[in-house]
Short mmCIF file of C-alpha atoms in Angstrom, two decimals:
data_model
loop_
_atom_site.label_atom_id
_atom_site.label_comp_id
_atom_site.label_asym_id
_atom_site.label_seq_id
_atom_site.Cartn_x
_atom_site.Cartn_y
_atom_site.Cartn_z
CA UNK A 624 -23.77 -50.95 -5.85
CA UNK A 625 -26.41 -48.30 -4.06
CA UNK A 626 -28.32 -46.34 -6.66
CA UNK A 627 -30.02 -42.34 -6.14
CA UNK A 628 -31.98 -40.87 -8.39
CA UNK A 629 -34.92 -38.69 -7.42
CA UNK A 630 -38.26 -39.10 -9.15
CA UNK A 631 -39.43 -35.47 -10.03
CA UNK A 632 -39.38 -35.93 -13.81
CA UNK A 633 -42.80 -36.46 -15.77
CA UNK A 634 -41.41 -40.00 -16.28
CA UNK A 635 -40.52 -42.84 -13.48
CA UNK A 636 -37.03 -43.60 -14.08
CA UNK A 637 -36.11 -47.19 -13.99
CA UNK A 638 -33.17 -47.00 -11.43
CA UNK A 639 -35.12 -44.52 -9.12
CA UNK A 640 -34.14 -45.51 -5.20
CA UNK A 641 -35.38 -41.87 -3.90
CA UNK A 642 -38.49 -40.54 -4.63
CA UNK A 643 -39.59 -37.16 -3.81
CA UNK A 644 -43.06 -35.79 -4.95
CA UNK A 645 -44.02 -32.39 -6.10
CA UNK A 646 -47.55 -31.67 -6.79
CA UNK A 647 -50.19 -33.27 -8.13
CA UNK A 648 -50.71 -32.19 -11.87
CA UNK A 649 -46.70 -33.52 -11.93
CA UNK A 650 -48.32 -36.69 -10.42
CA UNK A 651 -50.80 -37.36 -12.77
CA UNK A 652 -48.75 -36.74 -16.00
CA UNK A 653 -45.84 -39.06 -14.30
CA UNK A 654 -48.02 -41.80 -13.82
CA UNK A 655 -48.86 -43.94 -16.84
CA UNK A 656 -48.89 -47.24 -16.89
CA UNK A 657 -47.82 -50.00 -19.81
CA UNK A 658 -49.79 -52.62 -19.27
CA UNK A 659 -53.35 -53.30 -17.24
CA UNK A 660 -56.10 -55.67 -16.48
CA UNK A 661 -59.65 -54.87 -18.03
CA UNK A 662 -60.75 -53.11 -15.30
CA UNK A 663 -59.46 -49.87 -16.62
CA UNK A 664 -57.01 -47.24 -15.47
CA UNK A 665 -54.25 -47.68 -13.45
CA UNK A 666 -54.48 -48.92 -9.37
CA UNK A 667 -52.38 -46.39 -8.67
CA UNK A 668 -54.65 -43.61 -9.72
CA UNK A 669 -56.92 -44.33 -6.63
CA UNK A 670 -54.07 -44.63 -3.88
CA UNK A 671 -51.89 -41.95 -2.23
CA UNK A 672 -49.42 -39.98 -4.01
CA UNK A 673 -46.49 -42.44 -2.18
CA UNK A 674 -48.38 -45.47 -3.13
CA UNK A 675 -48.92 -44.70 -6.93
CA UNK A 676 -45.28 -43.86 -7.47
CA UNK A 677 -44.04 -47.14 -5.70
CA UNK A 678 -46.39 -49.06 -7.76
CA UNK A 679 -45.12 -47.22 -10.64
CA UNK A 680 -41.90 -47.95 -9.85
CA UNK A 681 -42.64 -51.43 -9.81
CA UNK A 682 -44.41 -51.76 -13.31
CA UNK A 683 -40.78 -49.48 -14.51
CA UNK A 684 -38.58 -52.70 -13.34
CA UNK A 685 -41.49 -55.34 -14.45
CA UNK A 686 -40.82 -53.61 -18.17
CA UNK A 687 -37.01 -52.46 -17.45
CA UNK A 688 -34.29 -54.29 -19.14
CA UNK A 689 -32.99 -56.20 -15.95
CA UNK A 690 -29.76 -54.95 -14.78
CA UNK A 691 -28.78 -58.68 -14.15
CA UNK A 692 -29.96 -61.52 -17.13
CA UNK A 693 -31.94 -64.45 -15.06
CA UNK A 694 -29.50 -67.92 -14.81
CA UNK A 695 -30.61 -70.12 -17.60
CA UNK A 696 -31.20 -72.96 -14.71
CA UNK A 697 -33.69 -70.45 -13.34
CA UNK A 698 -31.27 -70.74 -9.74
CA UNK A 699 -31.93 -67.24 -7.71
CA UNK A 700 -29.15 -64.77 -7.40
CA UNK A 701 -27.26 -63.49 -4.38
CA UNK A 702 -27.89 -59.71 -3.33
CA UNK A 703 -26.71 -57.46 -0.85
CA UNK A 704 -28.98 -55.37 1.07
CA UNK A 705 -28.11 -52.06 -0.62
CA UNK A 706 -29.56 -53.80 -3.78
CA UNK A 707 -33.12 -52.94 -3.54
CA UNK A 708 -32.78 -50.16 -0.01
CA UNK A 709 -35.32 -47.69 -1.16
CA UNK A 710 -36.44 -44.59 0.75
CA UNK A 711 -38.87 -41.52 0.00
CA UNK A 712 -38.96 -38.00 1.03
CA UNK A 713 -42.11 -36.39 2.56
CA UNK A 714 -42.16 -32.55 1.47
CA UNK A 715 -45.02 -32.58 4.26
CA UNK A 716 -43.38 -28.30 4.73
CA UNK A 717 -43.72 -27.20 1.13
CA UNK A 718 -45.90 -28.81 -0.39
CA UNK A 719 -49.66 -27.79 0.65
CA UNK A 720 -51.01 -30.76 -1.22
CA UNK A 721 -49.23 -33.57 -0.06
CA UNK A 722 -49.81 -32.21 3.05
CA UNK A 723 -53.51 -32.12 3.15
CA UNK A 724 -53.91 -35.74 1.71
CA UNK A 725 -51.95 -36.63 4.92
CA UNK A 726 -53.70 -34.15 7.32
CA UNK A 727 -56.44 -35.72 9.99
CA UNK A 728 -59.01 -33.95 11.45
CA UNK A 729 -56.72 -33.13 14.61
CA UNK A 730 -53.95 -31.30 13.03
CA UNK A 731 -51.83 -34.57 13.01
CA UNK A 732 -50.32 -36.51 10.63
CA UNK A 733 -53.01 -39.60 9.16
CA UNK A 734 -51.31 -42.70 10.54
CA UNK A 735 -53.83 -44.96 8.42
CA UNK A 736 -52.81 -43.23 5.17
CA UNK A 737 -48.76 -44.11 6.56
CA UNK A 738 -49.71 -47.29 7.12
CA UNK A 739 -50.49 -48.16 2.63
CA UNK A 740 -47.73 -46.48 2.54
CA UNK A 741 -45.46 -48.73 4.35
CA UNK A 742 -47.04 -51.87 2.81
CA UNK A 743 -46.67 -50.24 -1.00
CA UNK A 744 -42.98 -49.66 0.07
CA UNK A 745 -42.21 -52.67 1.20
CA UNK A 746 -44.35 -54.36 -1.36
CA UNK A 747 -41.90 -52.71 -4.13
CA UNK A 748 -38.42 -53.50 -2.21
CA UNK A 749 -39.65 -56.56 -2.16
CA UNK A 750 -40.70 -57.23 -5.71
CA UNK A 751 -37.64 -55.19 -6.33
CA UNK A 752 -34.84 -58.18 -4.59
CA UNK A 753 -36.83 -60.86 -6.63
CA UNK A 754 -35.72 -58.93 -9.81
CA UNK A 755 -35.34 -60.93 -12.53
CA UNK A 756 -37.79 -63.45 -11.13
CA UNK A 757 -40.34 -61.16 -9.57
CA UNK A 758 -43.07 -61.70 -13.01
CA UNK A 759 -43.13 -65.64 -11.97
CA UNK A 760 -43.63 -65.36 -8.01
CA UNK A 761 -46.87 -63.91 -6.48
CA UNK A 762 -45.06 -62.10 -3.42
CA UNK A 763 -47.29 -61.22 -0.66
CA UNK A 764 -47.26 -59.82 2.98
CA UNK A 765 -48.03 -63.09 5.29
CA UNK A 766 -47.21 -60.34 8.23
CA UNK A 767 -46.44 -57.36 10.03
CA UNK A 768 -44.57 -57.19 12.88
CA UNK A 769 -45.04 -54.37 15.54
CA UNK A 770 -44.66 -51.59 13.91
CA UNK A 771 -43.62 -49.20 16.60
CA UNK A 772 -43.94 -45.23 16.53
CA UNK A 773 -41.48 -43.61 19.04
CA UNK A 774 -42.75 -40.13 18.13
CA UNK A 775 -45.31 -38.72 15.97
CA UNK A 776 -44.73 -37.51 12.75
CA UNK A 777 -45.43 -33.68 12.28
CA UNK A 778 -47.17 -32.94 9.75
CA UNK A 779 -45.66 -29.17 9.14
CA UNK A 780 -42.23 -30.68 8.74
CA UNK A 781 -40.64 -33.07 6.15
CA UNK A 782 -40.68 -36.88 6.44
CA UNK A 783 -38.28 -39.32 5.63
CA UNK A 784 -39.17 -43.18 5.12
CA UNK A 785 -36.22 -45.88 4.24
CA UNK A 786 -36.76 -49.93 3.69
CA UNK A 787 -34.18 -52.98 3.15
CA UNK A 788 -34.91 -56.35 2.79
CA UNK A 789 -32.76 -57.74 6.05
CA UNK A 790 -33.16 -60.91 5.98
CA UNK A 791 -34.42 -63.98 3.51
CA UNK A 792 -35.16 -67.67 4.49
CA UNK A 793 -35.58 -69.96 1.58
CA UNK A 794 -39.25 -68.41 0.18
CA UNK A 795 -39.82 -65.51 2.97
CA UNK A 796 -38.07 -62.19 3.48
CA UNK A 797 -38.11 -59.78 6.60
CA UNK A 798 -38.53 -56.10 5.13
CA UNK A 799 -37.38 -53.48 7.80
CA UNK A 800 -38.63 -50.02 7.40
CA UNK A 801 -37.96 -46.69 9.21
CA UNK A 802 -39.48 -43.01 9.55
CA UNK A 803 -36.79 -40.01 10.70
CA UNK A 804 -36.69 -36.72 9.98
CA UNK A 805 -34.30 -35.94 7.07
CA UNK A 806 -30.64 -35.83 8.28
CA UNK A 807 -31.74 -36.89 11.91
CA UNK A 808 -30.75 -40.17 13.57
CA UNK A 809 -33.61 -40.22 16.05
CA UNK A 810 -36.44 -42.99 14.56
CA UNK A 811 -39.64 -41.94 14.83
CA UNK A 812 -41.49 -44.97 13.62
CA UNK A 813 -40.13 -48.81 12.59
CA UNK A 814 -41.58 -51.72 11.45
CA UNK A 815 -40.87 -54.96 9.69
CA UNK A 816 -43.10 -56.68 6.90
CA UNK A 817 -42.97 -60.39 6.39
CA UNK A 818 -43.59 -61.22 2.78
CA UNK A 819 -43.43 -64.72 1.16
CA UNK A 820 -43.10 -65.67 -2.37
CA UNK A 821 -45.41 -68.63 -4.10
CA UNK A 822 -44.76 -69.59 -7.70
CA UNK A 823 -47.09 -68.22 -10.27
CA UNK A 824 -47.99 -71.62 -11.86
CA UNK A 825 -47.54 -74.23 -9.20
CA UNK A 826 -48.72 -71.86 -5.94
CA UNK A 827 -46.37 -73.36 -4.28
CA UNK A 828 -43.49 -72.05 -2.21
CA UNK A 829 -40.62 -70.99 -4.52
CA UNK A 830 -36.93 -70.16 -3.40
CA UNK A 831 -36.20 -66.62 -3.60
CA UNK A 832 -33.16 -64.16 -4.21
CA UNK A 833 -30.88 -65.08 -1.21
CA UNK A 834 -29.70 -61.78 0.90
CA UNK A 835 -25.84 -61.42 1.39
CA UNK A 836 -24.72 -59.18 4.23
CA UNK A 837 -21.94 -57.09 3.05
CA UNK A 838 -21.02 -55.42 6.08
CA UNK A 839 -20.49 -56.13 9.87
CA UNK A 840 -23.89 -54.26 10.56
CA UNK A 841 -25.90 -55.76 7.75
CA UNK A 842 -24.70 -59.31 9.29
CA UNK A 843 -25.66 -58.39 12.69
CA UNK A 844 -29.40 -57.27 12.04
CA UNK A 845 -29.53 -60.22 9.12
CA UNK A 846 -27.86 -62.67 12.63
CA UNK A 847 -30.76 -60.83 15.10
CA UNK A 848 -33.50 -61.67 12.55
CA UNK A 849 -32.54 -65.04 12.58
CA UNK A 850 -32.49 -65.54 16.48
CA UNK A 851 -35.79 -64.42 15.91
CA UNK A 852 -36.66 -67.14 13.83
CA UNK A 853 -35.46 -69.83 15.79
CA UNK A 854 -37.05 -68.66 19.22
CA UNK A 855 -40.18 -68.42 17.45
CA UNK A 856 -39.95 -71.98 15.91
CA UNK A 857 -38.95 -73.07 19.24
CA UNK A 858 -41.92 -71.82 20.92
CA UNK A 859 -43.74 -73.28 17.61
CA UNK A 860 -42.06 -76.94 18.58
CA UNK A 861 -43.68 -76.49 21.90
CA UNK A 862 -47.10 -75.44 20.86
CA UNK A 863 -48.78 -78.45 23.47
CA UNK A 864 -47.25 -76.43 26.62
CA UNK A 865 -48.52 -72.97 24.95
CA UNK A 866 -51.98 -74.01 24.22
CA UNK A 867 -52.02 -75.30 28.05
CA UNK A 868 -51.04 -72.28 28.97
CA UNK A 869 -53.52 -70.04 26.87
CA UNK A 870 -55.92 -72.66 29.11
CA UNK A 871 -55.15 -72.14 32.07
CA UNK A 872 -54.89 -68.32 32.03
CA UNK A 873 -58.11 -68.34 30.40
CA UNK A 874 -59.83 -70.27 32.84
CA UNK A 875 -58.59 -68.18 35.62
CA UNK A 876 -59.65 -65.09 33.81
CA UNK A 877 -62.94 -66.62 33.21
CA UNK A 878 -62.96 -67.41 36.75
CA UNK A 879 -61.90 -63.68 38.60
CA UNK A 880 -64.82 -62.74 35.67
CA UNK A 881 -67.56 -64.51 37.37
CA UNK A 882 -66.79 -63.16 40.60
CA UNK A 883 -65.92 -59.65 39.57
CA UNK A 884 -69.02 -59.39 37.35
CA UNK A 885 -71.52 -60.41 39.80
CA UNK A 886 -74.55 -58.26 40.30
CA UNK A 887 -74.14 -55.09 40.74
CA UNK A 888 -71.29 -54.30 37.93
CA UNK A 889 -69.04 -51.76 39.17
CA UNK A 890 -68.32 -48.91 36.90
CA UNK A 891 -64.61 -49.39 36.73
CA UNK A 892 -65.35 -52.86 35.02
CA UNK A 893 -66.69 -53.28 31.65
CA UNK A 894 -67.05 -56.78 29.98
CA UNK A 895 -65.39 -57.50 26.36
CA UNK A 896 -68.62 -57.94 24.17
CA UNK A 897 -69.68 -53.97 25.57
CA UNK A 898 -66.52 -52.80 23.78
CA UNK A 899 -67.05 -54.37 20.41
CA UNK A 900 -67.90 -51.68 16.96
CA UNK A 901 -68.13 -53.50 13.88
CA UNK A 902 -68.95 -51.96 10.07
CA UNK A 903 -69.41 -53.68 6.74
CA UNK A 904 -67.94 -52.52 3.56
CA UNK A 905 -67.89 -54.02 -0.33
CA UNK A 906 -64.22 -54.39 -1.90
CA UNK A 907 -64.06 -52.08 -4.73
CA UNK A 908 -62.39 -52.00 -7.81
CA UNK A 909 -60.47 -48.49 -7.04
CA UNK A 910 -58.98 -50.62 -3.79
CA UNK A 911 -57.31 -53.05 -5.76
CA UNK A 912 -53.62 -53.42 -5.83
CA UNK A 913 -51.27 -54.47 -9.09
CA UNK A 914 -52.00 -58.02 -8.87
CA UNK A 915 -56.12 -57.67 -8.88
CA UNK A 916 -56.56 -58.31 -5.41
CA UNK A 917 -57.32 -55.86 -2.46
CA UNK A 918 -54.52 -53.99 -1.77
CA UNK A 919 -53.53 -54.87 1.93
CA UNK A 920 -52.78 -51.29 3.20
CA UNK A 921 -56.50 -50.53 2.58
CA UNK A 922 -57.03 -52.80 4.84
CA UNK A 923 -54.42 -52.02 7.67
CA UNK A 924 -55.65 -48.58 7.09
CA UNK A 925 -59.42 -49.48 7.67
CA UNK A 926 -59.00 -51.79 10.39
CA UNK A 927 -56.21 -48.88 12.25
CA UNK A 928 -59.56 -46.55 11.55
CA UNK A 929 -62.14 -48.74 13.25
CA UNK A 930 -59.52 -49.53 16.28
CA UNK A 931 -58.84 -46.10 16.80
CA UNK A 932 -62.84 -45.33 16.98
CA UNK A 933 -62.97 -47.93 19.65
CA UNK A 934 -60.23 -46.86 22.01
CA UNK A 935 -62.04 -43.46 21.54
CA UNK A 936 -65.48 -44.40 22.71
CA UNK A 937 -64.19 -46.89 25.46
CA UNK A 938 -61.52 -44.51 27.21
CA UNK A 939 -63.79 -41.12 26.51
CA UNK A 940 -60.94 -39.15 25.60
CA UNK A 941 -58.51 -38.76 22.56
CA UNK A 942 -56.30 -42.32 22.09
CA UNK A 943 -53.14 -42.04 21.08
CA UNK A 944 -51.47 -44.88 19.01
CA UNK A 945 -48.68 -46.30 20.08
CA UNK A 946 -47.75 -49.56 17.83
CA UNK A 947 -49.31 -52.15 15.96
CA UNK A 948 -48.54 -55.15 17.45
CA UNK A 949 -49.31 -57.87 14.74
CA UNK A 950 -51.24 -58.16 11.18
CA UNK A 951 -51.80 -61.65 9.81
CA UNK A 952 -52.90 -62.05 6.59
CA UNK A 953 -54.39 -65.50 6.55
CA UNK A 954 -56.59 -64.91 3.16
CA UNK A 955 -56.20 -62.85 -0.06
CA UNK A 956 -59.31 -60.55 -0.25
CA UNK A 957 -61.11 -60.04 -3.83
CA UNK A 958 -62.77 -57.77 -5.56
CA UNK A 959 -66.80 -57.51 -4.70
CA UNK A 960 -66.18 -59.73 -1.35
CA UNK A 961 -68.42 -58.31 1.82
CA UNK A 962 -65.77 -57.23 4.55
CA UNK A 963 -67.10 -57.81 8.23
CA UNK A 964 -64.67 -55.72 10.03
CA UNK A 965 -65.47 -56.05 14.43
CA UNK A 966 -62.91 -54.69 16.92
CA UNK A 967 -63.14 -54.89 20.61
CA UNK A 968 -61.01 -53.82 23.55
CA UNK A 969 -59.15 -57.23 24.41
CA UNK A 970 -57.95 -55.79 27.79
CA UNK A 971 -56.26 -52.64 29.34
CA UNK A 972 -52.78 -51.80 31.80
CA UNK A 973 -51.12 -48.65 32.14
CA UNK A 974 -47.82 -48.14 30.39
CA UNK A 975 -44.52 -48.04 32.97
CA UNK A 976 -43.22 -44.82 31.73
CA UNK A 977 -46.47 -42.73 32.68
CA UNK A 978 -48.94 -44.41 34.41
CA UNK A 979 -51.23 -43.57 31.45
CA UNK A 980 -53.87 -46.66 30.43
CA UNK A 981 -52.97 -48.18 27.39
CA UNK A 982 -55.53 -50.10 25.50
CA UNK A 983 -54.89 -53.34 23.74
CA UNK A 984 -57.46 -53.26 20.31
CA UNK A 985 -57.90 -56.39 18.19
CA UNK A 986 -59.59 -56.46 14.75
CA UNK A 987 -60.72 -59.02 13.14
CA UNK A 988 -61.54 -59.03 9.45
CA UNK A 989 -64.29 -61.71 7.67
CA UNK A 990 -65.16 -62.19 4.59
CA UNK A 991 -68.96 -62.83 4.32
CA UNK A 992 -70.86 -65.30 1.94
CA UNK A 993 -74.17 -63.61 2.52
CA UNK A 994 -75.85 -66.34 0.12
CA UNK A 995 -74.28 -69.70 2.03
CA UNK A 996 -74.42 -67.53 5.23
CA UNK A 997 -70.96 -68.41 5.77
CA UNK A 998 -67.60 -66.58 6.83
CA UNK A 999 -64.00 -66.79 7.01
CA UNK A 1000 -61.54 -64.69 8.86
CA UNK A 1001 -59.44 -62.81 6.03
CA UNK A 1002 -56.81 -60.62 8.56
CA UNK A 1003 -56.21 -60.47 12.05
CA UNK A 1004 -55.01 -57.36 13.71
CA UNK A 1005 -53.87 -55.70 17.06
CA UNK A 1006 -53.13 -52.15 18.32
CA UNK A 1007 -52.30 -50.77 21.54
CA UNK A 1008 -53.50 -47.11 22.33
CA UNK A 1009 -52.80 -45.01 25.17
CA UNK A 1010 -55.04 -42.85 27.04
CA UNK A 1011 -54.66 -38.76 26.55
CA UNK A 1012 -57.09 -38.22 29.34
CA UNK A 1013 -57.19 -38.09 33.02
CA UNK A 1014 -60.51 -41.06 33.67
CA UNK A 1015 -59.16 -44.59 35.00
CA UNK A 1016 -59.33 -46.77 32.02
CA UNK A 1017 -62.15 -49.54 33.06
CA UNK A 1018 -60.52 -53.35 33.58
CA UNK A 1019 -62.18 -55.24 30.85
CA UNK A 1020 -63.82 -58.56 31.41
CA UNK A 1021 -64.63 -62.15 29.46
CA UNK A 1022 -68.03 -63.29 29.29
CA UNK A 1023 -67.03 -66.91 27.85
CA UNK A 1024 -64.33 -69.29 27.49
CA UNK A 1025 -63.87 -68.01 23.99
CA UNK A 1026 -63.44 -64.23 25.17
CA UNK A 1027 -61.31 -65.35 28.30
CA UNK A 1028 -59.17 -67.47 25.47
CA UNK A 1029 -58.73 -64.55 22.74
CA UNK A 1030 -57.48 -62.36 26.15
CA UNK A 1031 -54.91 -65.08 27.13
CA UNK A 1032 -53.16 -65.35 24.13
CA UNK A 1033 -52.95 -61.95 23.71
CA UNK A 1034 -51.20 -61.56 26.66
CA UNK A 1035 -49.24 -64.36 26.04
CA UNK A 1036 -48.36 -63.55 22.49
CA UNK A 1037 -47.21 -59.39 23.65
CA UNK A 1038 -45.34 -61.43 26.57
CA UNK A 1039 -43.51 -63.33 23.67
CA UNK A 1040 -43.10 -60.03 21.74
CA UNK A 1041 -41.41 -58.40 24.99
CA UNK A 1042 -38.92 -61.33 25.27
CA UNK A 1043 -37.48 -60.68 21.67
CA UNK A 1044 -37.13 -56.99 22.00
CA UNK A 1045 -35.31 -57.87 24.97
CA UNK A 1046 -33.24 -60.37 23.19
CA UNK A 1047 -32.17 -58.04 20.45
CA UNK A 1048 -31.49 -55.39 22.67
CA UNK A 1049 -28.78 -57.51 24.39
CA UNK A 1050 -27.72 -58.50 20.97
CA UNK A 1051 -27.59 -55.18 19.54
CA UNK A 1052 -25.61 -54.00 22.94
CA UNK A 1053 -23.07 -57.03 22.68
CA UNK A 1054 -22.14 -56.06 18.59
CA UNK A 1055 -19.66 -53.28 18.69
CA UNK A 1056 -20.79 -52.31 15.25
CA UNK A 1057 -24.01 -51.46 15.84
CA UNK A 1058 -25.55 -48.16 14.90
CA UNK A 1059 -28.94 -47.55 17.01
CA UNK A 1060 -30.57 -45.62 14.16
CA UNK A 1061 -29.28 -47.50 11.47
#
């Protein structure tokens, strides 16, 4: 059964599925953590109101008596889609404190904050789906698949965000997220988060509760995600062919670049290395999540803000965010790590719908060990922005084979994502039970 109890009181209800936020004062009295590491106050106190409440929800689940006891043999428990379905309403129109927390300098919703909330919400849904075994697992974000903004949320109107588990494998799951105005069927934002579960003791993959689709719609969504996974596995099986395609495309790009970049360099052309933006920061304790590591949503926000600045400098006009193409979490980031973010425009093209220029921006996060003069990539982010100006975008060319391969690999990945989208649209249209705004 699906519960729907609002979190409005000064303590978080243990069976909450719907969260609504009132005032900052109520928020600070509401958040009370039963346990915490030696780091002091609850990590949620340093985050947005929404993140704090989701993390509070997770703590309540951890200490509440589970509605279903774990089997003595430790076997996973099948669960329906509705078991961990959650929604949150943003009262931007009536709550000036909440509105101010999410306002950008241009009077719009600050998308970086929304990304943090999405990650926290998806993590809490994954945690709840794995109950009553969650404390025995490390549940970590593996990737974010194509977070698309169909319509920019209005800072002066309510927004409702929904999330649910739509597919599970043996040790992984996909959380589907959407945002819309309450009572509206029009989806403004949608995203998919993939989580994997590891046993806390051994560090190995561990079986999670399988998802049991309860309705024809749930089953149709499950099958579409299953089909997408099979397509990706098929691509990995032909990895040699893919590498050959990347090499051939990269070589062609480099030849074109050497021809076009010969002196003098045309004003309509720029080299990839000329678009690079960088920054460094030390990960502070206030950036930690409930596991004591650096919050993935924080890293997404920092990467997005650097990517936005990169696109702004490149097109000389305010860029409009289109989508997060992909986010990869390759290794955890710890408190005290020195992070180096490097952003660049990989390539530009035009939007078929209105002819406006599109910029495909890559951000790479590295954990730096300055004493040993070593570094390791922890995350890779890909964003797409659209220019709002009339000035034509410059063509980005590689200077080295490595840069050419980065461009080629992203273009091929973009094409494969488009192929997946076409296949899923065809599957939806073939399913008589499909609801496009579900």
